[in-house]
Amino acid sequence: MSQMRPVQVIAVSGGKGGVGKSNISVNLGIALAELRRRVVLLDADLGLANVDVLLGLKATHTLADVLAGTHSLRDVLVSGPHGLKIVPASSGVQHMASLSPREHAGLINAFNELSDQVDVLVIDTAAGISDTVVSFVRAANEVIIVVCDEPSSITDAYALIKLLNKEYDMQRFRVVANMTRTPQEGQHMFTKLNTVCEKFLDVTLQYLGNVPFDENVRKAVQKQKALLEFAPTSKAALAIRSLAKAVDQWPLPSAPTGRLEFFVERLLLAANARSA
C-alpha cells in the first residue's frame, strides 16, 4: 500500500520573470533532498527550460515522450545533486488540455508509478499568468510566490494571486522575498503585498522568509551549478536551507487526495477548464 502515502506537491511561481524563481525551485529541491526527502523537480517553464541549464544537465527525453507512450516517467528523470530527480520541461505540457483518453490514463499511471519513490514534488512554473501556469498552481497542494524588490514584481504577484483567488477560490499562499539587501526589506515587500491582498481578496498569505542578494548566485549560474553545490555556506544557500526546514514541517495533504495520481487528475481538470 505504499502508493497510498501522500506527496507534498509545491508549485513555485511569481507574477513576473527575473525574480529568481527557478533558482529558488532548484535549490529548495536540493535542500529538501539534503533533509533526506525524496524530491522530484518538474520543470514546467516551457519557454525557458531552465532547470537542466542551471544544473548543467543534459535531458535526453522529456514529458512529451511520456505522453507519446514511448518512455516511462522513470526513463525521463534526470539525476541532479543529492539525489534530486528532474522531469525536464517539454512543449508536451501545453498539450495537456487536449490529451486523448489513452494519454490521459497513461499520464496518471506514469505519475502513479512514481508515487512510492517521492516525498516532495516541486514544480518550477513559468513566469506570468498563462493557462499552463494557472493549471499547475491549481493542481498543487502548496503555492510559493517569489517576489523581489521591483514594483512590477509585487504588482504581478498580486495579479496572479487575485486570478487564483477570484476565479478558483484559492486562499492560501506562501511568499518568499528574493535578492533582498536586508531581512527588513524582505518583510517590507511581504507587508506591501499582504496589505493589498487583505484589502481586496479573501486570502491568507504566509511569509516564508527572505533569500539575501548574493553574488554567488550569479557565479553558480555561470558555472551551471546549483548554488548549494557551488557555495554551500553562502548567505543565500543558508537562507534556502532555512526555507527548506520550514517547508519540511508543513502538514502533508490528507490521503487519498495527496497521492500523485490525484495531482495529475487536478492538473488535467484545470487544463481542460482553462481551454474550455
Tab-separated table of C-alpha atoms in Angstrom:
chain	number	residue	atom	x	y	z
A	1	MET	CA	0.000	0.000	0.000
A	2	SER	CA	2.982	2.322	-0.429
A	3	GLN	CA	1.163	4.262	-3.130
A	4	MET	CA	-1.380	5.486	-0.567
A	5	ARG	CA	1.246	7.715	1.011
A	6	PRO	CA	0.585	11.385	0.246
A	7	VAL	CA	3.101	13.508	-1.640
A	8	GLN	CA	3.704	17.196	-0.906
A	9	VAL	CA	3.193	18.995	-4.236
A	10	ILE	CA	4.613	22.538	-4.197
A	11	ALA	CA	4.271	24.990	-7.091
A	12	VAL	CA	6.871	27.776	-7.137
A	13	SER	CA	5.572	30.764	-9.036
A	14	GLY	CA	5.847	34.519	-9.357
A	15	GLY	CA	3.988	37.066	-11.397
A	16	LYS	CA	6.992	38.075	-13.479
A	17	GLY	CA	10.299	36.823	-14.816
A	18	GLY	CA	13.604	37.785	-13.258
A	19	VAL	CA	12.614	37.174	-9.634
A	20	GLY	CA	14.893	34.123	-9.343
A	21	LYS	CA	12.069	31.602	-9.249
A	22	SER	CA	13.942	28.758	-10.980
A	23	ASN	CA	16.952	29.248	-8.711
A	24	ILE	CA	14.690	29.033	-5.665
A	25	SER	CA	12.972	25.909	-7.075
A	26	VAL	CA	16.226	24.087	-7.847
A	27	ASN	CA	17.986	24.922	-4.596
A	28	LEU	CA	14.900	24.359	-2.435
A	29	GLY	CA	14.605	20.926	-4.051
A	30	ILE	CA	18.253	20.171	-3.262
A	31	ALA	CA	17.909	21.480	0.312
A	32	LEU	CA	14.888	19.203	0.855
A	33	ALA	CA	16.898	16.298	-0.589
A	34	GLU	CA	19.653	17.117	1.933
A	35	LEU	CA	16.973	16.646	4.615
A	36	ARG	CA	16.590	13.078	3.303
A	37	ARG	CA	13.396	13.785	1.414
A	38	ARG	CA	12.975	12.111	-1.970
A	39	VAL	CA	12.417	15.078	-4.256
A	40	VAL	CA	11.305	15.312	-7.879
A	41	LEU	CA	11.557	18.701	-9.596
A	42	LEU	CA	9.159	19.182	-12.505
A	43	ASP	CA	10.435	21.862	-14.868
A	44	ALA	CA	7.185	23.313	-16.179
A	45	ASP	CA	8.722	26.513	-17.571
A	46	LEU	CA	8.142	25.775	-21.235
A	47	GLY	CA	9.610	28.887	-22.794
A	48	LEU	CA	12.873	28.694	-20.842
A	49	ALA	CA	13.634	25.108	-19.926
A	50	ASN	CA	15.813	26.475	-17.151
A	51	VAL	CA	16.428	23.687	-14.722
A	52	ASP	CA	18.730	21.474	-16.779
A	53	VAL	CA	20.649	24.595	-17.886
A	54	LEU	CA	21.048	25.794	-14.286
A	55	LEU	CA	22.453	22.411	-13.305
A	56	GLY	CA	24.470	21.734	-16.450
A	57	LEU	CA	22.462	18.572	-17.141
A	58	LYS	CA	21.556	17.065	-20.492
A	59	ALA	CA	17.977	15.891	-20.920
A	60	THR	CA	17.603	13.056	-23.426
A	61	HIS	CA	13.840	12.724	-23.024
A	62	THR	CA	11.023	14.950	-21.744
A	63	LEU	CA	7.427	14.712	-20.594
A	64	ALA	CA	6.411	14.686	-24.272
A	65	ASP	CA	7.921	11.183	-24.560
A	66	VAL	CA	5.787	10.042	-21.629
A	67	LEU	CA	2.655	11.437	-23.286
A	68	ALA	CA	3.617	9.716	-26.529
A	69	GLY	CA	3.849	6.437	-24.627
A	70	THR	CA	7.421	5.784	-25.791
A	71	HIS	CA	9.041	6.180	-22.364
A	72	SER	CA	8.089	5.817	-18.727
A	73	LEU	CA	8.441	8.705	-16.308
A	74	ARG	CA	11.412	6.891	-14.780
A	75	ASP	CA	13.138	6.904	-18.203
A	76	VAL	CA	12.674	10.669	-18.413
A	77	LEU	CA	14.006	11.516	-14.937
A	78	VAL	CA	17.410	13.200	-14.865
A	79	SER	CA	19.551	12.854	-11.724
A	80	GLY	CA	20.731	16.061	-10.052
A	81	PRO	CA	22.694	16.882	-6.877
A	82	HIS	CA	21.954	14.999	-3.629
A	83	GLY	CA	19.603	12.554	-5.332
A	84	LEU	CA	17.283	15.283	-6.676
A	85	LYS	CA	15.388	13.943	-9.705
A	86	ILE	CA	14.272	16.261	-12.516
A	87	VAL	CA	11.470	15.911	-15.077
A	88	PRO	CA	12.697	18.158	-17.921
A	89	ALA	CA	10.456	20.795	-19.483
A	90	SER	CA	8.588	19.928	-22.613
A	91	SER	CA	6.218	21.563	-25.037
A	92	GLY	CA	4.150	18.453	-24.293
A	93	VAL	CA	2.856	20.210	-21.208
A	94	GLN	CA	0.967	22.665	-23.416
A	95	HIS	CA	-0.736	19.645	-24.915
A	96	MET	CA	-2.297	18.812	-21.512
A	97	ALA	CA	-5.687	20.272	-22.399
A	98	SER	CA	-6.166	18.037	-25.427
A	99	LEU	CA	-4.998	14.618	-24.285
A	100	SER	CA	-6.693	11.555	-25.696
A	101	PRO	CA	-8.230	9.183	-23.124
A	102	ARG	CA	-5.230	6.854	-23.642
A	103	GLU	CA	-2.734	9.683	-22.999
A	104	HIS	CA	-4.784	10.837	-20.003
A	105	ALA	CA	-4.698	7.367	-18.436
A	106	GLY	CA	-1.036	6.936	-19.371
A	107	LEU	CA	-0.005	10.151	-17.643
A	108	ILE	CA	-1.852	9.246	-14.449
A	109	ASN	CA	-0.263	5.792	-14.468
A	110	ALA	CA	3.178	7.312	-15.113
A	111	PHE	CA	2.975	9.539	-12.037
A	112	ASN	CA	1.326	6.772	-10.039
A	113	GLU	CA	4.335	4.522	-10.717
A	114	LEU	CA	6.488	7.211	-9.133
A	115	SER	CA	4.296	7.633	-6.040
A	116	ASP	CA	6.223	5.252	-3.843
A	117	GLN	CA	9.546	6.908	-4.733
A	118	VAL	CA	8.818	10.560	-3.997
A	119	ASP	CA	8.053	12.593	-0.876
A	120	VAL	CA	8.013	16.061	-2.446
A	121	LEU	CA	7.198	17.212	-5.982
A	122	VAL	CA	8.445	20.767	-6.650
A	123	ILE	CA	7.019	22.423	-9.769
A	124	ASP	CA	9.013	25.259	-11.312
A	125	THR	CA	6.310	27.129	-13.232
A	126	ALA	CA	6.807	29.719	-15.958
A	127	ALA	CA	6.579	33.433	-15.184
A	128	GLY	CA	3.269	35.215	-15.666
A	129	ILE	CA	-0.324	34.010	-15.568
A	130	SER	CA	-0.618	31.818	-18.644
A	131	ASP	CA	-3.131	28.960	-18.725
A	132	THR	CA	-0.324	26.463	-18.130
A	133	VAL	CA	0.938	28.308	-15.037
A	134	VAL	CA	-2.571	28.514	-13.598
A	135	SER	CA	-3.187	24.809	-14.262
A	136	PHE	CA	-0.028	23.732	-12.423
A	137	VAL	CA	-0.575	26.090	-9.495
A	138	ARG	CA	-4.185	24.946	-9.070
A	139	ALA	CA	-3.118	21.299	-9.049
A	140	ALA	CA	-0.515	21.788	-6.288
A	141	ASN	CA	-1.138	21.411	-2.551
A	142	GLU	CA	1.058	24.391	-1.686
A	143	VAL	CA	1.994	27.536	-3.601
A	144	ILE	CA	5.141	29.598	-3.061
A	145	ILE	CA	5.083	33.064	-4.644
A	146	VAL	CA	8.556	34.547	-5.192
A	147	VAL	CA	8.867	38.349	-5.187
A	148	CYS	CA	11.792	40.753	-5.459
A	149	ASP	CA	12.271	44.463	-4.854
A	150	GLU	CA	10.783	45.773	-8.078
A	151	PRO	CA	7.375	47.470	-8.130
A	152	SER	CA	6.281	45.263	-11.037
A	153	SER	CA	7.153	42.134	-9.039
A	154	ILE	CA	4.645	42.990	-6.304
A	155	THR	CA	2.031	44.110	-8.869
A	156	ASP	CA	2.391	40.941	-10.930
A	157	ALA	CA	2.382	38.687	-7.855
A	158	TYR	CA	-0.857	40.375	-6.785
A	159	ALA	CA	-2.350	39.811	-10.269
A	160	LEU	CA	-1.564	36.082	-10.052
A	161	ILE	CA	-2.960	35.747	-6.511
A	162	LYS	CA	-6.069	37.718	-7.492
A	163	LEU	CA	-6.738	35.486	-10.505
A	164	LEU	CA	-6.302	32.301	-8.465
A	165	ASN	CA	-8.482	33.621	-5.649
A	166	LYS	CA	-11.295	35.213	-7.660
A	167	GLU	CA	-11.617	32.553	-10.357
A	168	TYR	CA	-10.628	29.411	-8.471
A	169	ASP	CA	-11.154	30.256	-4.805
A	170	MET	CA	-7.548	29.514	-3.852
A	171	GLN	CA	-6.976	31.088	-0.459
A	172	ARG	CA	-3.527	30.202	0.908
A	173	PHE	CA	-0.189	31.336	-0.476
A	174	ARG	CA	3.345	31.320	0.932
A	175	VAL	CA	5.672	34.184	-0.012
A	176	VAL	CA	9.459	34.274	-0.394
A	177	ALA	CA	11.274	37.601	-0.821
A	178	ASN	CA	14.315	37.042	-3.025
A	179	MET	CA	17.517	39.043	-3.572
A	180	THR	CA	16.929	41.199	-0.505
A	181	ARG	CA	19.536	43.636	0.832
A	182	THR	CA	18.332	43.248	4.426
A	183	PRO	CA	15.828	40.997	6.243
A	184	GLN	CA	13.742	44.130	6.863
A	185	GLU	CA	13.496	44.719	3.115
A	186	GLY	CA	12.023	41.239	2.668
A	187	GLN	CA	9.486	41.823	5.414
A	188	HIS	CA	8.599	45.173	3.836
A	189	MET	CA	7.956	43.521	0.437
A	190	PHE	CA	5.710	40.951	2.073
A	191	THR	CA	3.821	43.639	4.007
A	192	LYS	CA	3.174	45.598	0.792
A	193	LEU	CA	1.770	42.533	-0.943
A	194	ASN	CA	-0.167	41.367	2.106
A	195	THR	CA	-1.757	44.785	2.676
A	196	VAL	CA	-3.231	44.981	-0.814
A	197	CYS	CA	-4.320	41.319	-0.715
A	198	GLU	CA	-6.068	41.747	2.639
A	199	LYS	CA	-7.853	44.823	1.326
A	200	PHE	CA	-9.259	43.307	-1.858
A	201	LEU	CA	-9.087	39.498	-1.617
A	202	ASP	CA	-10.174	36.674	0.657
A	203	VAL	CA	-6.710	35.133	1.049
A	204	THR	CA	-4.155	34.237	3.704
A	205	LEU	CA	-0.525	34.984	2.892
A	206	GLN	CA	2.240	33.472	4.993
A	207	TYR	CA	5.736	34.931	4.898
A	208	LEU	CA	8.140	32.036	4.455
A	209	GLY	CA	11.264	34.196	4.647
A	210	ASN	CA	13.859	36.021	2.575
A	211	VAL	CA	16.854	34.986	0.492
A	212	PRO	CA	19.536	37.707	0.514
A	213	PHE	CA	21.192	39.104	-2.591
A	214	ASP	CA	24.357	37.069	-3.061
A	215	GLU	CA	26.950	37.373	-5.815
A	216	ASN	CA	27.472	33.613	-5.549
A	217	VAL	CA	24.084	33.040	-7.198
A	218	ARG	CA	25.254	34.661	-10.442
A	219	LYS	CA	28.581	32.832	-10.286
A	220	ALA	CA	26.830	29.485	-9.764
A	221	VAL	CA	24.597	30.119	-12.803
A	222	GLN	CA	27.678	30.912	-14.907
A	223	LYS	CA	29.270	27.637	-13.790
A	224	GLN	CA	25.977	25.766	-14.395
A	225	LYS	CA	25.992	24.511	-10.843
A	226	ALA	CA	23.370	24.707	-8.126
A	227	LEU	CA	24.142	27.373	-5.525
A	228	LEU	CA	24.023	24.772	-2.740
A	229	GLU	CA	26.792	22.852	-4.513
A	230	PHE	CA	28.818	25.847	-5.684
A	231	ALA	CA	28.762	27.867	-2.450
A	232	PRO	CA	27.130	25.702	0.235
A	233	THR	CA	27.934	28.107	3.086
A	234	SER	CA	26.987	31.312	1.247
A	235	LYS	CA	24.334	33.620	2.718
A	236	ALA	CA	21.761	32.703	0.070
A	237	ALA	CA	22.432	28.954	0.435
A	238	LEU	CA	21.975	29.128	4.214
A	239	ALA	CA	18.724	31.081	3.746
A	240	ILE	CA	17.375	28.488	1.293
A	241	ARG	CA	18.211	25.683	3.729
A	242	SER	CA	16.268	27.593	6.367
A	243	LEU	CA	13.275	27.808	3.988
A	244	ALA	CA	13.557	24.061	3.332
A	245	LYS	CA	13.419	23.297	7.059
A	246	ALA	CA	10.200	25.330	7.306
A	247	VAL	CA	8.716	23.628	4.218
A	248	ASP	CA	9.610	20.223	5.662
A	249	GLN	CA	7.370	20.969	8.660
A	250	TRP	CA	4.270	21.670	6.565
A	251	PRO	CA	1.464	19.170	7.136
A	252	LEU	CA	1.029	16.622	4.369
A	253	PRO	CA	-2.186	16.643	2.342
A	254	SER	CA	-4.686	14.078	3.532
A	255	ALA	CA	-4.848	10.807	1.618
A	256	PRO	CA	-6.150	9.983	-0.916
A	257	THR	CA	-6.087	13.496	-2.448
A	258	GLY	CA	-2.391	13.769	-1.664
A	259	ARG	CA	-1.495	10.879	-3.943
A	260	LEU	CA	0.326	11.721	-7.160
A	261	GLU	CA	-2.368	10.434	-9.490
A	262	PHE	CA	-4.780	12.903	-7.885
A	263	PHE	CA	-2.313	15.711	-8.619
A	264	VAL	CA	-2.370	14.685	-12.305
A	265	GLU	CA	-6.181	14.484	-12.277
A	266	ARG	CA	-6.361	18.018	-10.830
A	267	LEU	CA	-3.819	19.217	-13.387
A	268	LEU	CA	-5.785	17.788	-16.316
A	269	LEU	CA	-9.084	19.107	-14.967
A	270	ALA	CA	-7.547	22.564	-14.563
A	271	ALA	CA	-6.009	22.466	-18.051
A	272	ASN	CA	-9.305	21.424	-19.619
A	273	ALA	CA	-11.210	24.100	-17.700
A	274	ARG	CA	-8.802	26.811	-18.914
A	275	SER	CA	-9.099	25.663	-22.528
A	276	ALA	CA	-12.893	25.473	-22.479
